[in-house]
Coordinates of C-alpha atoms in Angstrom, one line a residue:
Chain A
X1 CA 0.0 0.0 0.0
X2 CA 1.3 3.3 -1.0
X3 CA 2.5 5.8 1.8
X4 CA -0.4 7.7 -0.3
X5 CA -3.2 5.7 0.2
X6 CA -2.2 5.2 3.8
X7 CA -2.4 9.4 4.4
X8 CA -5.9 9.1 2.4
X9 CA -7.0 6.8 4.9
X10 CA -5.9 8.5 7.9
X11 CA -7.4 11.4 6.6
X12 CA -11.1 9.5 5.7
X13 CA -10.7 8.3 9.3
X14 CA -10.1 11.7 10.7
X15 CA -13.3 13.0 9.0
X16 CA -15.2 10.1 10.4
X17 CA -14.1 10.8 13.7
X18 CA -14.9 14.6 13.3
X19 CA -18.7 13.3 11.7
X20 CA -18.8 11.1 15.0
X21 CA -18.2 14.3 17.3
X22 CA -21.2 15.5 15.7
X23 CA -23.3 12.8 16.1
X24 CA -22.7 12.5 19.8
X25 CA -23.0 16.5 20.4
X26 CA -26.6 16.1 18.5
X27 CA -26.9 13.5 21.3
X28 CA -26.3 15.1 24.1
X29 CA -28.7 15.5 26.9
X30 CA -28.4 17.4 30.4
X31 CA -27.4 14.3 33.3
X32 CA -27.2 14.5 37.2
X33 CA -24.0 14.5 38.6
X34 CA -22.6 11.8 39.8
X35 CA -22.1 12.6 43.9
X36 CA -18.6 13.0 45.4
X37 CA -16.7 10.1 46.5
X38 CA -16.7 11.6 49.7
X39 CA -20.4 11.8 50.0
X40 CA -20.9 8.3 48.6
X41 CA -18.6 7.1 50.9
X42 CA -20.3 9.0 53.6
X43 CA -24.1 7.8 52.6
X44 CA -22.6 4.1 52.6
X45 CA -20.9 4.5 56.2
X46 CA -23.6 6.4 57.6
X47 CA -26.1 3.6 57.9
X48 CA -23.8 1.2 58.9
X49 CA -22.9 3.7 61.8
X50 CA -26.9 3.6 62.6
X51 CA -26.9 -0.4 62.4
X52 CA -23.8 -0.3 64.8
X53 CA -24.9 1.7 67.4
X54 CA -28.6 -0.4 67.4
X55 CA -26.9 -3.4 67.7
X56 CA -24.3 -2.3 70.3
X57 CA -27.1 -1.0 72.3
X58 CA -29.3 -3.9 71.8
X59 CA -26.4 -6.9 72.8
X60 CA -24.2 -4.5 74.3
X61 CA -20.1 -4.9 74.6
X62 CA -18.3 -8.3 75.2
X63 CA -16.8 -9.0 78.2
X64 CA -13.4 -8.8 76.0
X65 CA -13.9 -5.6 75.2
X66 CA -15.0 -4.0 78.0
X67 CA -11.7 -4.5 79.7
X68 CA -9.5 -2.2 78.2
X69 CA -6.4 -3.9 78.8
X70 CA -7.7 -6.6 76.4
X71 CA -7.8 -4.3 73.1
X72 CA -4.1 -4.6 72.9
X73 CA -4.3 -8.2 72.2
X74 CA -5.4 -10.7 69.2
X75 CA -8.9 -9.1 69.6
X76 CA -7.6 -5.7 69.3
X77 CA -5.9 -6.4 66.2
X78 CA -8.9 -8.4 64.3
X79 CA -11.0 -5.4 65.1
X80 CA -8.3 -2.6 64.1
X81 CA -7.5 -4.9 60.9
X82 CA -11.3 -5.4 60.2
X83 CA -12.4 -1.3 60.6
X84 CA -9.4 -1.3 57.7
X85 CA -10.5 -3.4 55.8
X86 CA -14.1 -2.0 56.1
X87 CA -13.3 1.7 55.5
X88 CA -10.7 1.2 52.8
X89 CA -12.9 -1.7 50.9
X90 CA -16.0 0.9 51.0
X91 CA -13.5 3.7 49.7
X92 CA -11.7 1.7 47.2
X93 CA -14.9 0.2 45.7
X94 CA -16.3 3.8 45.1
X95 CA -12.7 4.9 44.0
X96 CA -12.6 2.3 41.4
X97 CA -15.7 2.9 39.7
X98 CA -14.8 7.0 39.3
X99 CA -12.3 8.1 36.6
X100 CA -9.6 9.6 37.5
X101 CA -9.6 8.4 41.1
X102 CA -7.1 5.7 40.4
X103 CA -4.8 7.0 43.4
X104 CA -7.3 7.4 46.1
X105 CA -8.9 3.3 45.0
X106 CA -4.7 2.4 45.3
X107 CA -4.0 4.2 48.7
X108 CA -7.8 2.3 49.9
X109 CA -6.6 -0.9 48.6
X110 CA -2.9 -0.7 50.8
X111 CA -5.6 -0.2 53.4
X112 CA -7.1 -2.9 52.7
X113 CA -4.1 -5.3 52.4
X114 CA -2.5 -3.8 55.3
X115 CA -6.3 -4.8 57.6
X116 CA -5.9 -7.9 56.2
X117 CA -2.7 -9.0 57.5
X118 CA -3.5 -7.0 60.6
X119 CA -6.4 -8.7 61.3
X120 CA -5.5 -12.0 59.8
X121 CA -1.9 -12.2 60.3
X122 CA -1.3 -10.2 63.2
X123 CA -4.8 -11.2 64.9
X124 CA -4.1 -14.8 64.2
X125 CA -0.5 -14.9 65.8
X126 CA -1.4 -13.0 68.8
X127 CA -4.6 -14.8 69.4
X128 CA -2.7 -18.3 68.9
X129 CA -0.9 -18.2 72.0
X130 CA -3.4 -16.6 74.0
X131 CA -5.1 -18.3 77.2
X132 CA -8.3 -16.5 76.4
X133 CA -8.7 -18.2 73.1
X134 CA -8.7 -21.7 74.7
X135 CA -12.4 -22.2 74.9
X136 CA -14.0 -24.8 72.3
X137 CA -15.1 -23.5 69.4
X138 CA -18.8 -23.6 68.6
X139 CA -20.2 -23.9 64.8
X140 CA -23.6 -22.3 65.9
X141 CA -21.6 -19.8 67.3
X142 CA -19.5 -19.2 64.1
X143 CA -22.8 -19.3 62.2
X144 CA -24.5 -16.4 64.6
X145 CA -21.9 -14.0 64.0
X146 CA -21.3 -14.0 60.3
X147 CA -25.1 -14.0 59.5
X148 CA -25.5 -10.8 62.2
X149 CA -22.2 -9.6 59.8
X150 CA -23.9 -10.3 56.4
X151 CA -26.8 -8.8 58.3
X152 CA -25.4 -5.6 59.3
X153 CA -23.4 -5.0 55.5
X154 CA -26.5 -5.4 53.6
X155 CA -27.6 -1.5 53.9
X156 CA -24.2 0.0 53.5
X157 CA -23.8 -3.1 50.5
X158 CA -26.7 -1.6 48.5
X159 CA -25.6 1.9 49.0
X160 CA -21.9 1.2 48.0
X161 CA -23.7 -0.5 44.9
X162 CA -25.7 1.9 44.0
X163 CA -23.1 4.2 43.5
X164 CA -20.9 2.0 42.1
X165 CA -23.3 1.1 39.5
X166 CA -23.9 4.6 38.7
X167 CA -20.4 5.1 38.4
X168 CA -18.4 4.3 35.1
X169 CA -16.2 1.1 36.8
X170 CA -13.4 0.3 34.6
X171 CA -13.1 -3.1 36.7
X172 CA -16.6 -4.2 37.7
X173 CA -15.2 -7.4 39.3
X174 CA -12.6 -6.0 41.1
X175 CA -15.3 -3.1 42.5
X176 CA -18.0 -5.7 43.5
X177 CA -15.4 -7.8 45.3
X178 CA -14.1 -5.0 47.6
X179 CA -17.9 -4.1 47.9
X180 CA -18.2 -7.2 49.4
X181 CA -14.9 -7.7 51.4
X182 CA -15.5 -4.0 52.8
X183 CA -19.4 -4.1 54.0
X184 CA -18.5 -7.6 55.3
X185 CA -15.6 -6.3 57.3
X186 CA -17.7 -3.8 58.6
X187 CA -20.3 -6.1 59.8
X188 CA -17.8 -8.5 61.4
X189 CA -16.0 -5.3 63.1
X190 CA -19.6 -4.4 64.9
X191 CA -20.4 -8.4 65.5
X192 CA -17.1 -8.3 67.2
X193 CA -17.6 -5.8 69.4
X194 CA -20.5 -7.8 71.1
X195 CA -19.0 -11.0 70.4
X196 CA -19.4 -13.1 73.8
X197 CA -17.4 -16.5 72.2
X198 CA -13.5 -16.0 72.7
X199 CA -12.3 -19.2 71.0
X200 CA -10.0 -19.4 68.4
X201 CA -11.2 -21.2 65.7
X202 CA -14.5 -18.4 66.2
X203 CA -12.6 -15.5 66.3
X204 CA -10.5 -16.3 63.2
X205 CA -13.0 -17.7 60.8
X206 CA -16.2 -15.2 61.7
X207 CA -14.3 -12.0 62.5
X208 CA -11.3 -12.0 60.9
X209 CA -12.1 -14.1 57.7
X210 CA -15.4 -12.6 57.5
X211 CA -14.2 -9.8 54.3
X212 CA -12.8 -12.6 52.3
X213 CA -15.6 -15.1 52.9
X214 CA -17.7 -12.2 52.0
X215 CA -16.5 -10.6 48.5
X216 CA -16.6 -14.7 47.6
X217 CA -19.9 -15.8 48.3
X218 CA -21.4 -12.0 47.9
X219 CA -19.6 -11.8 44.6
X220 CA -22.3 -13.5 42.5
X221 CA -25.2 -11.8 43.8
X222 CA -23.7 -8.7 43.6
X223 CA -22.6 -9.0 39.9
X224 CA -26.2 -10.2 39.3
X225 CA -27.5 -6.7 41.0
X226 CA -25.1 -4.5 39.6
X227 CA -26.0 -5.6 36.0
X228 CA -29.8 -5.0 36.6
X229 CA -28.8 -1.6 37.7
X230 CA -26.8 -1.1 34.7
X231 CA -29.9 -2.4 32.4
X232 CA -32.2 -0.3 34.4
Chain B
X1 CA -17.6 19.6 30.6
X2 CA -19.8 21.1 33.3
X3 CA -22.2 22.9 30.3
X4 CA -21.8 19.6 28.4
X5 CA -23.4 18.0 31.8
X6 CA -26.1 20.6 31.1
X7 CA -27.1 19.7 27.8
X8 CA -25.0 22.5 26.2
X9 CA -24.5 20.7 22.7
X10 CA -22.3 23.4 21.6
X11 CA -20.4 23.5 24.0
X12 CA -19.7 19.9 24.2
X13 CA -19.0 19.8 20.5
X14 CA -16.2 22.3 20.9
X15 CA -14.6 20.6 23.9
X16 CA -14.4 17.2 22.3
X17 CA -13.2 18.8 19.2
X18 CA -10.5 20.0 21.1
X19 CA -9.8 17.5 23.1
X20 CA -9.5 15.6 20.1
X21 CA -5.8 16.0 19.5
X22 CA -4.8 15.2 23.1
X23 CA -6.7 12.1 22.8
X24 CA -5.0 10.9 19.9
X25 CA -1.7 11.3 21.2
X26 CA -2.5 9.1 24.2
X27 CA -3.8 6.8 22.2
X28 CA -0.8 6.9 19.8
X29 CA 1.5 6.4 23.1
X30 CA 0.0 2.9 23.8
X31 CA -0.7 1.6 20.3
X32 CA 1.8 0.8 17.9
X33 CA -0.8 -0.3 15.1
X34 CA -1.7 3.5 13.6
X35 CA -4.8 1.9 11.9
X36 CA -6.6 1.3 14.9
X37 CA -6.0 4.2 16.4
X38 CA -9.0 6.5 15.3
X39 CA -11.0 3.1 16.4
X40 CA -9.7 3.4 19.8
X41 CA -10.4 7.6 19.7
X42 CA -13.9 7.1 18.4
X43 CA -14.2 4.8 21.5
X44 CA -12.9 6.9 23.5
X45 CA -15.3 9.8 22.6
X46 CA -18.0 7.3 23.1
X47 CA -16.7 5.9 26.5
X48 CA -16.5 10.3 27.5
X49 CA -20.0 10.6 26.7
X50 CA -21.2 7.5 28.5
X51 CA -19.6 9.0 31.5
X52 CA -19.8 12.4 31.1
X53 CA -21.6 12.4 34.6
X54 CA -19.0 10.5 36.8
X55 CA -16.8 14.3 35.9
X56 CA -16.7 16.7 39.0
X57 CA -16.2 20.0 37.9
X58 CA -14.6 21.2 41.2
X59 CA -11.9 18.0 40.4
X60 CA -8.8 18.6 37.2
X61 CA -10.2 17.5 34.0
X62 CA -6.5 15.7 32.7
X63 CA -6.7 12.6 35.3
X64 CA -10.5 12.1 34.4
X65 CA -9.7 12.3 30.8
X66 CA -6.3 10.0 30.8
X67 CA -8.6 7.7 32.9
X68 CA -11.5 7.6 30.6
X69 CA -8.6 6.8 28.0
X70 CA -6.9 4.2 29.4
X71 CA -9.8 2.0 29.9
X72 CA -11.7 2.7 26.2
X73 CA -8.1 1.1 25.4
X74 CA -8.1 -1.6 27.6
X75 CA -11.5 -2.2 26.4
X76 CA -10.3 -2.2 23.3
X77 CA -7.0 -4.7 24.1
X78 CA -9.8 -7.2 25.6
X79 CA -12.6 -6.9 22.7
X80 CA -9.8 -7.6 20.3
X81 CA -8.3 -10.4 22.7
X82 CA -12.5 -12.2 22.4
X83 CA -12.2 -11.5 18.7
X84 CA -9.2 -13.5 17.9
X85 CA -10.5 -16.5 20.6
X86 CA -13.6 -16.8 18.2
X87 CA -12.1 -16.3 14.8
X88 CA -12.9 -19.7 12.7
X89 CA -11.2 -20.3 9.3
X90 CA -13.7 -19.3 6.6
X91 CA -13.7 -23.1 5.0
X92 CA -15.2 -23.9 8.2
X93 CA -18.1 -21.7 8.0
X94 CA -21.0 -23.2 5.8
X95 CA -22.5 -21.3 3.4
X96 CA -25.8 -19.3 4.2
X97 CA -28.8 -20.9 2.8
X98 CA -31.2 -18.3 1.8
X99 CA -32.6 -15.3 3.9
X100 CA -30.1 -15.2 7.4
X101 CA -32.4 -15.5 10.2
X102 CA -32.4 -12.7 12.8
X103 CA -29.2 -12.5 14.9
X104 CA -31.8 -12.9 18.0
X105 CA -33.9 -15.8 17.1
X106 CA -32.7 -18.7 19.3
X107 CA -29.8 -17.1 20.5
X108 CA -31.0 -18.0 23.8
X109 CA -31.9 -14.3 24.8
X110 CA -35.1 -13.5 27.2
X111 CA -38.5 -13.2 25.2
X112 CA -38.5 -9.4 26.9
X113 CA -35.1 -8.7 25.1
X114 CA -36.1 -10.2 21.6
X115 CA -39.5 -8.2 21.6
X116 CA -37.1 -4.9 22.6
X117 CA -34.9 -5.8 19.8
X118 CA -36.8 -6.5 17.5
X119 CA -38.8 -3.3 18.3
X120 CA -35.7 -1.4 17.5
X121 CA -36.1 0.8 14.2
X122 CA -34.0 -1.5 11.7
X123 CA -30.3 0.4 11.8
X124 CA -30.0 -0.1 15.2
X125 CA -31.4 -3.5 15.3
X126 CA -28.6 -4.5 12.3
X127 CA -26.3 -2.4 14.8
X128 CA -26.7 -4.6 18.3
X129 CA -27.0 -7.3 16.8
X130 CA -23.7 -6.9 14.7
X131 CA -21.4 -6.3 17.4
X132 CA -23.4 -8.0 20.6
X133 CA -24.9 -10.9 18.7
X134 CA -22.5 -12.1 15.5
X135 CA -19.5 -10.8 17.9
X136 CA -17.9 -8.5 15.1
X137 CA -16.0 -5.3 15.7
X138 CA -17.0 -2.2 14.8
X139 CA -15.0 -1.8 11.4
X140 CA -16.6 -5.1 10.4
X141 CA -19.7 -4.5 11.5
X142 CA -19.6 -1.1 9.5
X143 CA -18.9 -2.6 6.4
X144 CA -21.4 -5.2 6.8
X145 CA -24.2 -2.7 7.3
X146 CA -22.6 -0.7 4.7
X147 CA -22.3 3.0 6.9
X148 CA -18.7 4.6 8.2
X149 CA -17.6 3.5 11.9
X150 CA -18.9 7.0 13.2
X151 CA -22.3 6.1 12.1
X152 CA -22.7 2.5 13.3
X153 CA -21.4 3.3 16.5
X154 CA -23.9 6.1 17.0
X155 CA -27.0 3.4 15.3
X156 CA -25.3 0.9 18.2
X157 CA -25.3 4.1 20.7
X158 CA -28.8 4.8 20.7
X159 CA -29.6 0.9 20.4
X160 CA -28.0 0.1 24.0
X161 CA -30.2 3.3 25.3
X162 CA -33.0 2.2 23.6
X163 CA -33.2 -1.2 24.8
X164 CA -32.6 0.0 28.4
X165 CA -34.9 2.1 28.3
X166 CA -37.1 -0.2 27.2
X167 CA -36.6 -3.0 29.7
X168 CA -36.7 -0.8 32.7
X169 CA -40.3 -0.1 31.4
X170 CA -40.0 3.3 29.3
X171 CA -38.4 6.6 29.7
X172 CA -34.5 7.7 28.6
X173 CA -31.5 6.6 30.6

């Protein structure tokens, strides 16, 4: 092909491109804003502040954590770990479905993987060796506290999709995931707090597994809502 | 962008007209192949106006802008990566017998999307079901209907909001 053909087509090209400007200017209608991350972040932790304080009030804090010189153990760490994960998952979800957010969904995401091994690593090691953990573990008791978490991250879930699904994710997957993992983590952090079953096994699996059990088995029902919203 | 948000038709003509040139030299920065470029651009334009509302005006314009960029080309990377995975040799393909039925007709789609479809006027029917249901890409699909990229993308354009529009029972997206 002749470097003259090739300029010919560039420049047919070019004039398609400048016809297709047109077209989607003659298309153009007015649309509402999309609302600040901030505030979508806000509207998402807001409820889940509400649902907190309820269920604080209704079962109250643990006998762990009413002694203070107990948050500076195992415990302490799941529940710093887990309000990491939970903030930074509801952050970097909404960051990831906004252009030109890319920085503020990286700096949530460290948050993220630095609750995780808090909570997880951390958590786990410290709660290992600790007397307090010795109890057996009970699978009704596992069961309680991650439905009440599920429970608890369903509001601030459907917020953090709503928005999200508004939003213009360039990862959908990756979004819905840390919608799950984050909501989740929030719910386990407020189960936590009124948690009355010490043991190991309990602690490990319902608190501090309780993001990454979520984004799995949320992730398919989330997908499924987030393309009706996108349909509708 | 803020009077484009508005409706401002004018307005947004001019900035995409100038942002036109910016565009293409991203574009050019991560693609090697200079005939796909303008694909990727018209893309690009397309992926701007589809989310034209996720811009803050109180927020810089160039991060939104590179962003919106970057993922019209990933798109583009991953449509082309599903094009090659279902490429057959042509001796494979047997010959059409007669009229080709409707892209739609047992494709396995919900009765409520066939009847939106097939209540499309024709060009945008021809255009969805192009590039959604026979899986070809925009160039191909242009040729096949026989109109320039611009125009089937706009056909395919209003398609999509037609179609949502019509399965979330009426009114414009």
């Amino acid at each position: 092909m002749s470097e003259r053909t090739l300029t010919g087509d560039a420049a047919a090209r070019a004039r398609e491109t400048a016809d297709f400007v047109r077209e989607l200017a003659r298309d153009v209608t007015p649309v509402e804003r999309l609302a600040r991350l901030r505030g979508g972040v806000l509207r998402v932790l807001a409820p889940w502040g509400v649902l907190a304080l309820g269920a604080l009030a209704l079962k109250g804090v643990s006998a762990t954590f009413a002694d203070p010189a107990r948050w500076a153990s195992g415990f302490g760490a799941v529940l710093a770990g887990l309000s990491l994960v939970g903030v930074g998952g509801v952050v970097a979800a909404l960051a990831t479905a906004v252009p030109g957010r890319e920085a503020t969904a990286r700096a949530a995401s460290a948050l993220v993987a630095l609750g995780l091994l808090v909570s997880v690593g951390l958590g786990g090691f410290l709660l290992h060796g600790d007397p307090a953990t010795a109890s057996p573990a009970s699978v009704g008791s596992d069961l309680r506290c991650l439905v009440l978490a599920f429970a608890i991250a369903l509001l601030p879930m459907a917020g953090a999709l709503l928005y999200v699904a508004r939003a213009a994710p360039a990862h959908p997957a990756v979004a819905l995931a840390t919608v799950g993992a984050g909501c989740v983590a929030l719910g386990a952090l407020t189960a936590q707090i009124g948690c009355t079953d010490p043991a190991f096994r309990h602690v490990l699996v319902s608190h501090a597994l309780a993001p990454a059990i979520g984004a799995a088995v949320l992730f398919a029902p989330l997908r499924l809502a987030f393309r009706r919203l996108r349909a509708g | 962008m803020a009077a484009a948000q508005d409706g401002d038709a004018k307005a947004y003509e001019g900035l995409l007209q100038e942002l036109l040139p910016e565009i293409r030299s991203l574009v050019r920065r991560r693609l090697p192949d200079e005939a796909a470029v303008e694909d990727v651009v018209q893309n690009t334009l397309l992926a701007i106006h589809r989310s034209r509302h996720t811009y803050r005006p109180e927020r810089p314009f160039g991060p939104w802008l590179r962003a919106v960029t970057r993922n019209a080309f990933v798109d583009h990377v991953r449509a082309r990566g599903r094009r090659s995975e279902r490429e057959v040799s042509l001796e494979a393909v047997p010959e059409p017998a007669g009229e080709p039925a409707p892209a739609y007709e047992g494709s396995g789609l919900s009765p409520e999307l066939e009847r939106a479809l097939a209540a499309l006027p024709a060009a945008q029917r021809e255009a969805v079901e192009l590039i959604q249901l026979r899986g070809l890409s925009v160039a191909e699909a242009a040729v096949r209907a026989g109109v320039s990229i611009a125009a089937l993308k706009v056909r395919a354009h209003r398609g999509y909001r037609a179609l949502r529009a019509s399965l979330s029972g009426g009114g414009d997206v």
